[in-house]
Amino acid sequence: MIHHVLAIGIGLWLDRLIGDPPTWPHPVRWIGSLIQALKKRLNVPQYAFRNGFVMLFSVLLIVASVTIAVVAIAYSFNPMIGMLVEALLIASGLSQKSLKQAAEDVYTPLIQGDLTLARERLSWIVGRDTETLGESEITRGVVETVSENTSDGITAPMFWALLFGAPGLWIYKAVNTCDSMVGYQNKEFRAFGFASAKFDDVLNYVPSRVTGLLIVLFTRNESGMPLKKRLSIWLRDARKHPSPNSGWLEAATAVQLGIELGGVNSYGGVQSIRAKMGKPLFQLEARHINCAISQMNIATISFFALIALGGILLEIA
């Protein structure tokens, strides 16, 4: 367990320092190619529901086998080599730097008044229509993305890495990638993506709630409201989100910043109304993007401190 904690710490540092250089090979791309190939073969209407499970567990079997073998071979040479290999695998599965960069890529043209470029860059990270959005709605898109992905891209992978090492992290990433590619509520994927979407919900259940609580407890309270009030709003609003997990992050971000998230989004010209979360003490503006990045950093550090303490206690026990 202590090796996992040390590997996560090194992995966090490497991800923060290096991130995911676009020219480097990345396991998520390989997993995505595998999912794409299986999807083409298996997503047939009459067997879509069953084959969705077949696809998911085929991907998990391959990913688990490869990562377990790599880690086992590394540790067979030397515990230090094993730990460093785990750290590299963990670093490649985290997204601190890439998430920060994606947010800043929108923030920079936004503060320069170039809404056209800000909208274009926002479209790289959200599925909603962005062509007509103003500053507050562009900001909302970025803040919601950073908030939600603090769990999906950082703390949830750390959680599963603590329990099962680098293989645990990459099993989680495989499920998350399956969900992102086929877990849609539309005619093409409603049946086929059911297994991926539900399994992703299960794996994110604990990390999302713990991360949301850490945001409320440890990030800067821009709202000025007392803790009891903020906790009350967080618990009330988190359940409004259509996702069983994302609301715990977005509601925490909204209540801490004194802003309102949710509202009307448009997807392919079709409006989708999301329940509103938080208390709108301030109007959303570009500076809230930096606030969301700061929240991400603090939540990451506090989550690591929490799992490190848990790992040490388990090791002693």
mmCIF file of N, CA, C and O in Angstrom, residues 22-104:
data_model
loop_
_atom_site.group_PDB
_atom_site.id
_atom_site.type_symbol
_atom_site.label_atom_id
_atom_site.label_comp_id
_atom_site.label_asym_id
_atom_site.label_seq_id
_atom_site.Cartn_x
_atom_site.Cartn_y
_atom_site.Cartn_z
ATOM 1 N N PRO A 22 1.341 16.209 -26.659
ATOM 2 C CA PRO A 22 0.508 15.669 -27.745
ATOM 3 C C PRO A 22 1.236 14.735 -28.694
ATOM 4 O O PRO A 22 0.611 13.903 -29.345
ATOM 5 N N THR A 23 2.557 14.860 -28.779
ATOM 6 C CA THR A 23 3.305 14.009 -29.708
ATOM 7 C C THR A 23 3.700 12.677 -29.083
ATOM 8 O O THR A 23 4.209 11.800 -29.776
ATOM 9 N N TRP A 24 3.478 12.507 -27.774
ATOM 10 C CA TRP A 24 3.840 11.254 -27.109
ATOM 11 C C TRP A 24 2.708 10.237 -27.256
ATOM 12 O O TRP A 24 1.529 10.604 -27.290
ATOM 13 N N PRO A 25 3.045 8.946 -27.334
ATOM 14 C CA PRO A 25 1.981 7.933 -27.343
ATOM 15 C C PRO A 25 1.248 7.932 -26.008
ATOM 16 O O PRO A 25 1.842 8.198 -24.962
ATOM 17 N N HIS A 26 -0.057 7.667 -26.028
ATOM 18 C CA HIS A 26 -0.827 7.713 -24.796
ATOM 19 C C HIS A 26 -1.765 6.511 -24.723
ATOM 20 O O HIS A 26 -2.461 6.202 -25.695
ATOM 21 N N PRO A 27 -1.815 5.830 -23.579
ATOM 22 C CA PRO A 27 -2.670 4.640 -23.448
ATOM 23 C C PRO A 27 -4.143 4.901 -23.757
ATOM 24 O O PRO A 27 -4.824 4.005 -24.271
ATOM 25 N N VAL A 28 -4.659 6.093 -23.441
ATOM 26 C CA VAL A 28 -6.073 6.367 -23.712
ATOM 27 C C VAL A 28 -6.361 6.279 -25.205
ATOM 28 O O VAL A 28 -7.432 5.807 -25.620
ATOM 29 N N ARG A 29 -5.420 6.717 -26.043
ATOM 30 C CA ARG A 29 -5.621 6.624 -27.486
ATOM 31 C C ARG A 29 -5.685 5.164 -27.924
ATOM 32 O O ARG A 29 -6.498 4.789 -28.788
ATOM 33 N N TRP A 30 -4.829 4.320 -27.331
ATOM 34 C CA TRP A 30 -4.848 2.900 -27.667
ATOM 35 C C TRP A 30 -6.164 2.263 -27.209
ATOM 36 O O TRP A 30 -6.762 1.481 -27.938
ATOM 37 N N ILE A 31 -6.600 2.622 -26.011
ATOM 38 C CA ILE A 31 -7.871 2.101 -25.508
ATOM 39 C C ILE A 31 -9.017 2.573 -26.392
ATOM 40 O O ILE A 31 -9.925 1.807 -26.726
ATOM 41 N N GLY A 32 -8.974 3.832 -26.795
ATOM 42 C CA GLY A 32 -9.998 4.371 -27.674
ATOM 43 C C GLY A 32 -10.055 3.632 -29.004
ATOM 44 O O GLY A 32 -11.144 3.355 -29.531
ATOM 45 N N SER A 33 -8.894 3.297 -29.570
ATOM 46 C CA SER A 33 -8.860 2.549 -30.832
ATOM 47 C C SER A 33 -9.452 1.157 -30.655
ATOM 48 O O SER A 33 -10.175 0.658 -31.532
ATOM 49 N N LEU A 34 -9.154 0.519 -29.515
ATOM 50 C CA LEU A 34 -9.720 -0.798 -29.222
ATOM 51 C C LEU A 34 -11.243 -0.719 -29.108
ATOM 52 O O LEU A 34 -11.969 -1.552 -29.673
ATOM 53 N N ILE A 35 -11.736 0.287 -28.387
ATOM 54 C CA ILE A 35 -13.184 0.462 -28.226
ATOM 55 C C ILE A 35 -13.842 0.709 -29.582
ATOM 56 O O ILE A 35 -14.904 0.151 -29.885
ATOM 57 N N GLN A 36 -13.207 1.537 -30.398
ATOM 58 C CA GLN A 36 -13.761 1.846 -31.719
ATOM 59 C C GLN A 36 -13.895 0.577 -32.565
ATOM 60 O O GLN A 36 -14.920 0.367 -33.224
ATOM 61 N N ALA A 37 -12.862 -0.274 -32.537
ATOM 62 C CA ALA A 37 -12.902 -1.507 -33.320
ATOM 63 C C ALA A 37 -13.992 -2.450 -32.814
ATOM 64 O O ALA A 37 -14.744 -3.040 -33.610
ATOM 65 N N LEU A 38 -14.101 -2.599 -31.501
ATOM 66 C CA LEU A 38 -15.124 -3.479 -30.930
ATOM 67 C C LEU A 38 -16.526 -2.922 -31.159
ATOM 68 O O LEU A 38 -17.476 -3.680 -31.406
ATOM 69 N N LYS A 39 -16.649 -1.599 -31.075
ATOM 70 C CA LYS A 39 -17.953 -0.960 -31.286
ATOM 71 C C LYS A 39 -18.483 -1.243 -32.693
ATOM 72 O O LYS A 39 -19.669 -1.564 -32.865
ATOM 73 N N LYS A 40 -17.622 -1.131 -33.682
ATOM 74 C CA LYS A 40 -18.045 -1.371 -35.059
ATOM 75 C C LYS A 40 -18.533 -2.807 -35.251
ATOM 76 O O LYS A 40 -19.490 -3.067 -35.985
ATOM 77 N N ARG A 41 -17.886 -3.730 -34.565
ATOM 78 C CA ARG A 41 -18.216 -5.146 -34.739
ATOM 79 C C ARG A 41 -19.439 -5.569 -33.913
ATOM 80 O O ARG A 41 -20.239 -6.389 -34.345
ATOM 81 N N LEU A 42 -19.564 -4.985 -32.701
ATOM 82 C CA LEU A 42 -20.529 -5.509 -31.738
ATOM 83 C C LEU A 42 -21.825 -4.715 -31.613
ATOM 84 O O LEU A 42 -22.824 -5.248 -31.125
ATOM 85 N N ASN A 43 -21.832 -3.447 -32.015
ATOM 86 C CA ASN A 43 -23.033 -2.632 -31.821
ATOM 87 C C ASN A 43 -24.046 -2.895 -32.935
ATOM 88 O O ASN A 43 -24.244 -2.088 -33.841
ATOM 89 N N VAL A 44 -24.703 -4.052 -32.820
ATOM 90 C CA VAL A 44 -25.755 -4.425 -33.767
ATOM 91 C C VAL A 44 -27.074 -4.411 -33.005
ATOM 92 O O VAL A 44 -27.139 -4.865 -31.853
ATOM 93 N N PRO A 45 -28.136 -3.883 -33.590
ATOM 94 C CA PRO A 45 -29.376 -3.627 -32.848
ATOM 95 C C PRO A 45 -29.927 -4.801 -32.048
ATOM 96 O O PRO A 45 -30.296 -4.655 -30.887
ATOM 97 N N GLN A 46 -29.960 -5.998 -32.633
ATOM 98 C CA GLN A 46 -30.618 -7.109 -31.952
ATOM 99 C C GLN A 46 -29.849 -7.621 -30.748
ATOM 100 O O GLN A 46 -30.425 -8.270 -29.864
ATOM 101 N N TYR A 47 -28.542 -7.323 -30.668
ATOM 102 C CA TYR A 47 -27.731 -7.798 -29.543
ATOM 103 C C TYR A 47 -27.017 -6.653 -28.824
ATOM 104 O O TYR A 47 -26.053 -6.876 -28.100
ATOM 105 N N ALA A 48 -27.480 -5.442 -29.018
ATOM 106 C CA ALA A 48 -26.744 -4.267 -28.527
ATOM 107 C C ALA A 48 -26.566 -4.282 -27.012
ATOM 108 O O ALA A 48 -25.459 -4.017 -26.509
ATOM 109 N N PHE A 49 -27.614 -4.590 -26.275
ATOM 110 C CA PHE A 49 -27.518 -4.564 -24.805
ATOM 111 C C PHE A 49 -26.508 -5.587 -24.312
ATOM 112 O O PHE A 49 -25.613 -5.257 -23.539
ATOM 113 N N ARG A 50 -26.631 -6.816 -24.761
ATOM 114 C CA ARG A 50 -25.694 -7.867 -24.350
ATOM 115 C C ARG A 50 -24.272 -7.554 -24.799
ATOM 116 O O ARG A 50 -23.317 -7.686 -24.028
ATOM 117 N N ASN A 51 -24.130 -7.120 -26.040
ATOM 118 C CA ASN A 51 -22.802 -6.869 -26.587
ATOM 119 C C ASN A 51 -22.115 -5.679 -25.935
ATOM 120 O O ASN A 51 -20.888 -5.577 -25.955
ATOM 121 N N GLY A 52 -22.905 -4.761 -25.344
ATOM 122 C CA GLY A 52 -22.296 -3.668 -24.604
ATOM 123 C C GLY A 52 -21.501 -4.184 -23.417
ATOM 124 O O GLY A 52 -20.408 -3.674 -23.106
ATOM 125 N N PHE A 53 -22.029 -5.201 -22.758
ATOM 126 C CA PHE A 53 -21.294 -5.845 -21.661
ATOM 127 C C PHE A 53 -20.079 -6.597 -22.190
ATOM 128 O O PHE A 53 -18.997 -6.571 -21.586
ATOM 129 N N VAL A 54 -20.251 -7.264 -23.321
ATOM 130 C CA VAL A 54 -19.136 -8.001 -23.926
ATOM 131 C C VAL A 54 -17.995 -7.048 -24.263
ATOM 132 O O VAL A 54 -16.818 -7.328 -23.977
ATOM 133 N N MET A 55 -18.339 -5.907 -24.882
ATOM 134 C CA MET A 55 -17.307 -4.935 -25.228
ATOM 135 C C MET A 55 -16.585 -4.414 -23.989
ATOM 136 O O MET A 55 -15.354 -4.376 -23.925
ATOM 137 N N LEU A 56 -17.370 -4.009 -22.982
ATOM 138 C CA LEU A 56 -16.785 -3.445 -21.771
ATOM 139 C C LEU A 56 -15.824 -4.422 -21.110
ATOM 140 O O LEU A 56 -14.676 -4.070 -20.810
ATOM 141 N N PHE A 57 -16.266 -5.652 -20.919
ATOM 142 C CA PHE A 57 -15.416 -6.597 -20.203
ATOM 143 C C PHE A 57 -14.253 -7.105 -21.052
ATOM 144 O O PHE A 57 -13.213 -7.486 -20.517
ATOM 145 N N SER A 58 -14.399 -7.069 -22.369
ATOM 146 C CA SER A 58 -13.260 -7.383 -23.238
ATOM 147 C C SER A 58 -12.171 -6.330 -23.091
ATOM 148 O O SER A 58 -10.981 -6.645 -22.975
ATOM 149 N N VAL A 59 -12.594 -5.063 -23.102
ATOM 150 C CA VAL A 59 -11.632 -3.966 -22.923
ATOM 151 C C VAL A 59 -10.961 -4.067 -21.557
ATOM 152 O O VAL A 59 -9.728 -3.937 -21.434
ATOM 153 N N LEU A 60 -11.756 -4.310 -20.508
ATOM 154 C CA LEU A 60 -11.194 -4.386 -19.156
ATOM 155 C C LEU A 60 -10.228 -5.553 -19.027
ATOM 156 O O LEU A 60 -9.189 -5.439 -18.354
ATOM 157 N N LEU A 61 -10.547 -6.686 -19.633
ATOM 158 C CA LEU A 61 -9.657 -7.853 -19.560
ATOM 159 C C LEU A 61 -8.317 -7.554 -20.211
ATOM 160 O O LEU A 61 -7.258 -7.874 -19.655
ATOM 161 N N ILE A 62 -8.348 -6.915 -21.367
ATOM 162 C CA ILE A 62 -7.097 -6.597 -22.067
ATOM 163 C C ILE A 62 -6.290 -5.570 -21.285
ATOM 164 O O ILE A 62 -5.085 -5.737 -21.074
ATOM 165 N N VAL A 63 -6.939 -4.494 -20.842
ATOM 166 C CA VAL A 63 -6.231 -3.444 -20.105
ATOM 167 C C VAL A 63 -5.667 -3.984 -18.799
ATOM 168 O O VAL A 63 -4.506 -3.715 -18.452
ATOM 169 N N ALA A 64 -6.462 -4.745 -18.066
ATOM 170 C CA ALA A 64 -5.997 -5.300 -16.795
ATOM 171 C C ALA A 64 -4.822 -6.252 -17.008
ATOM 172 O O ALA A 64 -3.826 -6.205 -16.271
ATOM 173 N N SER A 65 -4.923 -7.107 -18.014
ATOM 174 C CA SER A 65 -3.853 -8.078 -18.272
ATOM 175 C C SER A 65 -2.537 -7.387 -18.603
ATOM 176 O O SER A 65 -1.475 -7.750 -18.075
ATOM 177 N N VAL A 66 -2.614 -6.375 -19.456
ATOM 178 C CA VAL A 66 -1.396 -5.670 -19.870
ATOM 179 C C VAL A 66 -0.774 -4.912 -18.697
ATOM 180 O O VAL A 66 0.430 -5.015 -18.433
ATOM 181 N N THR A 67 -1.575 -4.149 -17.964
ATOM 182 C CA THR A 67 -1.020 -3.323 -16.879
ATOM 183 C C THR A 67 -0.522 -4.182 -15.712
ATOM 184 O O THR A 67 0.522 -3.880 -15.131
ATOM 185 N N ILE A 68 -1.247 -5.234 -15.392
ATOM 186 C CA ILE A 68 -0.790 -6.127 -14.316
ATOM 187 C C ILE A 68 0.534 -6.776 -14.696
ATOM 188 O O ILE A 68 1.460 -6.880 -13.878
ATOM 189 N N ALA A 69 0.652 -7.206 -15.957
ATOM 190 C CA ALA A 69 1.893 -7.834 -16.410
ATOM 191 C C ALA A 69 3.064 -6.852 -16.366
ATOM 192 O O ALA A 69 4.157 -7.195 -15.887
ATOM 193 N N VAL A 70 2.831 -5.634 -16.844
ATOM 194 C CA VAL A 70 3.912 -4.630 -16.845
ATOM 195 C C VAL A 70 4.375 -4.331 -15.423
ATOM 196 O O VAL A 70 5.582 -4.294 -15.142
ATOM 197 N N VAL A 71 3.432 -4.128 -14.514
ATOM 198 C CA VAL A 71 3.781 -3.802 -13.129
ATOM 199 C C VAL A 71 4.458 -4.986 -12.450
ATOM 200 O O VAL A 71 5.447 -4.812 -11.726
ATOM 201 N N ALA A 72 3.952 -6.191 -12.676
ATOM 202 C CA ALA A 72 4.543 -7.382 -12.052
ATOM 203 C C ALA A 72 5.972 -7.594 -12.514
ATOM 204 O O ALA A 72 6.863 -7.909 -11.706
ATOM 205 N N ILE A 73 6.213 -7.422 -13.801
ATOM 206 C CA ILE A 73 7.577 -7.578 -14.332
ATOM 207 C C ILE A 73 8.505 -6.528 -13.737
ATOM 208 O O ILE A 73 9.637 -6.817 -13.346
ATOM 209 N N ALA A 74 8.018 -5.297 -13.635
ATOM 210 C CA ALA A 74 8.840 -4.221 -13.081
ATOM 211 C C ALA A 74 9.212 -4.503 -11.628
ATOM 212 O O ALA A 74 10.368 -4.340 -11.225
ATOM 213 N N TYR A 75 8.239 -4.936 -10.835
ATOM 214 C CA TYR A 75 8.520 -5.230 -9.429
ATOM 215 C C TYR A 75 9.401 -6.464 -9.261
ATOM 216 O O TYR A 75 10.091 -6.605 -8.252
ATOM 217 N N SER A 76 9.385 -7.366 -10.239
ATOM 218 C CA SER A 76 10.226 -8.569 -10.142
ATOM 219 C C SER A 76 11.715 -8.232 -10.233
ATOM 220 O O SER A 76 12.556 -8.970 -9.723
ATOM 221 N N PHE A 77 12.005 -7.098 -10.890
ATOM 222 C CA PHE A 77 13.390 -6.661 -10.968
ATOM 223 C C PHE A 77 13.835 -6.025 -9.655
ATOM 224 O O PHE A 77 14.900 -6.347 -9.119
ATOM 225 N N ASN A 78 12.992 -5.114 -9.155
ATOM 226 C CA ASN A 78 13.373 -4.354 -7.970
ATOM 227 C C ASN A 78 12.160 -3.540 -7.513
ATOM 228 O O ASN A 78 11.449 -2.983 -8.349
ATOM 229 N N PRO A 79 11.900 -3.453 -6.193
ATOM 230 C CA PRO A 79 10.753 -2.658 -5.721
ATOM 231 C C PRO A 79 10.798 -1.207 -6.176
ATOM 232 O O PRO A 79 9.754 -0.623 -6.483
ATOM 233 N N MET A 80 12.006 -0.626 -6.237
ATOM 234 C CA MET A 80 12.120 0.763 -6.662
ATOM 235 C C MET A 80 11.758 0.912 -8.137
ATOM 236 O O MET A 80 11.056 1.859 -8.525
ATOM 237 N N ILE A 81 12.229 -0.023 -8.957
ATOM 238 C CA ILE A 81 11.872 0.013 -10.378
ATOM 239 C C ILE A 81 10.362 -0.146 -10.544
ATOM 240 O O ILE A 81 9.724 0.567 -11.324
ATOM 241 N N GLY A 82 9.796 -1.076 -9.776
ATOM 242 C CA GLY A 82 8.354 -1.280 -9.840
ATOM 243 C C GLY A 82 7.579 -0.027 -9.485
ATOM 244 O O GLY A 82 6.602 0.331 -10.157
ATOM 245 N N MET A 83 8.022 0.647 -8.429
ATOM 246 C CA MET A 83 7.336 1.853 -7.996
ATOM 247 C C MET A 83 7.433 2.958 -9.046
ATOM 248 O O MET A 83 6.462 3.680 -9.309
ATOM 249 N N LEU A 84 8.605 3.096 -9.673
ATOM 250 C CA LEU A 84 8.777 4.124 -10.691
ATOM 251 C C LEU A 84 7.950 3.835 -11.938
ATOM 252 O O LEU A 84 7.380 4.757 -12.550
ATOM 253 N N VAL A 85 7.864 2.565 -12.322
ATOM 254 C CA VAL A 85 7.026 2.191 -13.463
ATOM 255 C C VAL A 85 5.561 2.488 -13.150
ATOM 256 O O VAL A 85 4.834 3.027 -13.986
ATOM 257 N N GLU A 86 5.143 2.142 -11.929
ATOM 258 C CA GLU A 86 3.776 2.475 -11.512
ATOM 259 C C GLU A 86 3.539 3.982 -11.565
ATOM 260 O O GLU A 86 2.479 4.441 -12.008
ATOM 261 N N ALA A 87 4.519 4.750 -11.109
ATOM 262 C CA ALA A 87 4.383 6.207 -11.102
ATOM 263 C C ALA A 87 4.198 6.745 -12.521
ATOM 264 O O ALA A 87 3.381 7.648 -12.752
ATOM 265 N N LEU A 88 4.951 6.195 -13.470
ATOM 266 C CA LEU A 88 4.814 6.632 -14.862
ATOM 267 C C LEU A 88 3.431 6.280 -15.419
ATOM 268 O O LEU A 88 2.804 7.086 -16.125
ATOM 269 N N LEU A 89 2.957 5.075 -15.098
ATOM 270 C CA LEU A 89 1.629 4.666 -15.552
ATOM 271 C C LEU A 89 0.544 5.542 -14.914
ATOM 272 O O LEU A 89 -0.443 5.899 -15.562
ATOM 273 N N ILE A 90 0.735 5.878 -13.649
ATOM 274 C CA ILE A 90 -0.236 6.735 -12.956
ATOM 275 C C ILE A 90 -0.212 8.149 -13.534
ATOM 276 O O ILE A 90 -1.260 8.749 -13.772
ATOM 277 N N ALA A 91 0.989 8.678 -13.770
ATOM 278 C CA ALA A 91 1.105 10.030 -14.324
ATOM 279 C C ALA A 91 0.381 10.143 -15.663
ATOM 280 O O ALA A 91 -0.297 11.142 -15.940
ATOM 281 N N SER A 92 0.499 9.111 -16.483
ATOM 282 C CA SER A 92 -0.141 9.155 -17.808
ATOM 283 C C SER A 92 -1.655 9.030 -17.725
ATOM 284 O O SER A 92 -2.358 9.315 -18.703
ATOM 285 N N GLY A 93 -2.173 8.635 -16.535
ATOM 286 C CA GLY A 93 -3.607 8.516 -16.360
ATOM 287 C C GLY A 93 -4.246 9.686 -15.634
ATOM 288 O O GLY A 93 -5.453 9.658 -15.357
ATOM 289 N N LEU A 94 -3.464 10.700 -15.302
ATOM 290 C CA LEU A 94 -3.985 11.890 -14.621
ATOM 291 C C LEU A 94 -4.041 13.071 -15.594
ATOM 292 O O LEU A 94 -3.341 13.069 -16.608
ATOM 293 N N SER A 95 -4.828 14.072 -15.259
ATOM 294 C CA SER A 95 -5.017 15.170 -16.225
ATOM 295 C C SER A 95 -5.015 16.547 -15.572
ATOM 296 O O SER A 95 -5.753 17.435 -15.999
ATOM 297 N N GLN A 96 -4.161 16.746 -14.559
ATOM 298 C CA GLN A 96 -4.069 18.071 -13.944
ATOM 299 C C GLN A 96 -3.664 19.130 -14.955
ATOM 300 O O GLN A 96 -4.349 20.137 -15.137
ATOM 301 N N LYS A 97 -2.511 18.890 -15.578
ATOM 302 C CA LYS A 97 -1.954 19.924 -16.456
ATOM 303 C C LYS A 97 -2.819 20.125 -17.693
ATOM 304 O O LYS A 97 -3.050 21.269 -18.128
ATOM 305 N N SER A 98 -3.316 19.042 -18.279
ATOM 306 C CA SER A 98 -4.113 19.175 -19.503
ATOM 307 C C SER A 98 -5.438 19.880 -19.224
ATOM 308 O O SER A 98 -5.911 20.669 -20.050
ATOM 309 N N LEU A 99 -6.034 19.613 -18.065
ATOM 310 C CA LEU A 99 -7.284 20.273 -17.712
ATOM 311 C C LEU A 99 -7.059 21.761 -17.465
ATOM 312 O O LEU A 99 -7.837 22.610 -17.926
ATOM 313 N N LYS A 100 -5.987 22.087 -16.769
ATOM 314 C CA LYS A 100 -5.631 23.484 -16.534
ATOM 315 C C LYS A 100 -5.370 24.198 -17.855
ATOM 316 O O LYS A 100 -5.846 25.320 -18.076
ATOM 317 N N GLN A 101 -4.638 23.545 -18.757
ATOM 318 C CA GLN A 101 -4.312 24.155 -20.034
ATOM 319 C C GLN A 101 -5.554 24.381 -20.883
ATOM 320 O O GLN A 101 -5.715 25.429 -21.529
ATOM 321 N N ALA A 102 -6.465 23.408 -20.863
ATOM 322 C CA ALA A 102 -7.703 23.547 -21.636
ATOM 323 C C ALA A 102 -8.521 24.732 -21.149
ATOM 324 O O ALA A 102 -9.104 25.477 -21.953
ATOM 325 N N ALA A 103 -8.564 24.915 -19.825
ATOM 326 C CA ALA A 103 -9.301 26.056 -19.262
ATOM 327 C C ALA A 103 -8.627 27.376 -19.625
ATOM 328 O O ALA A 103 -9.292 28.351 -19.996
ATOM 329 N N GLU A 104 -7.317 27.411 -19.524
ATOM 330 C CA GLU A 104 -6.586 28.641 -19.828
ATOM 331 C C GLU A 104 -6.645 28.984 -21.309
ATOM 332 O O GLU A 104 -6.597 30.165 -21.686
#
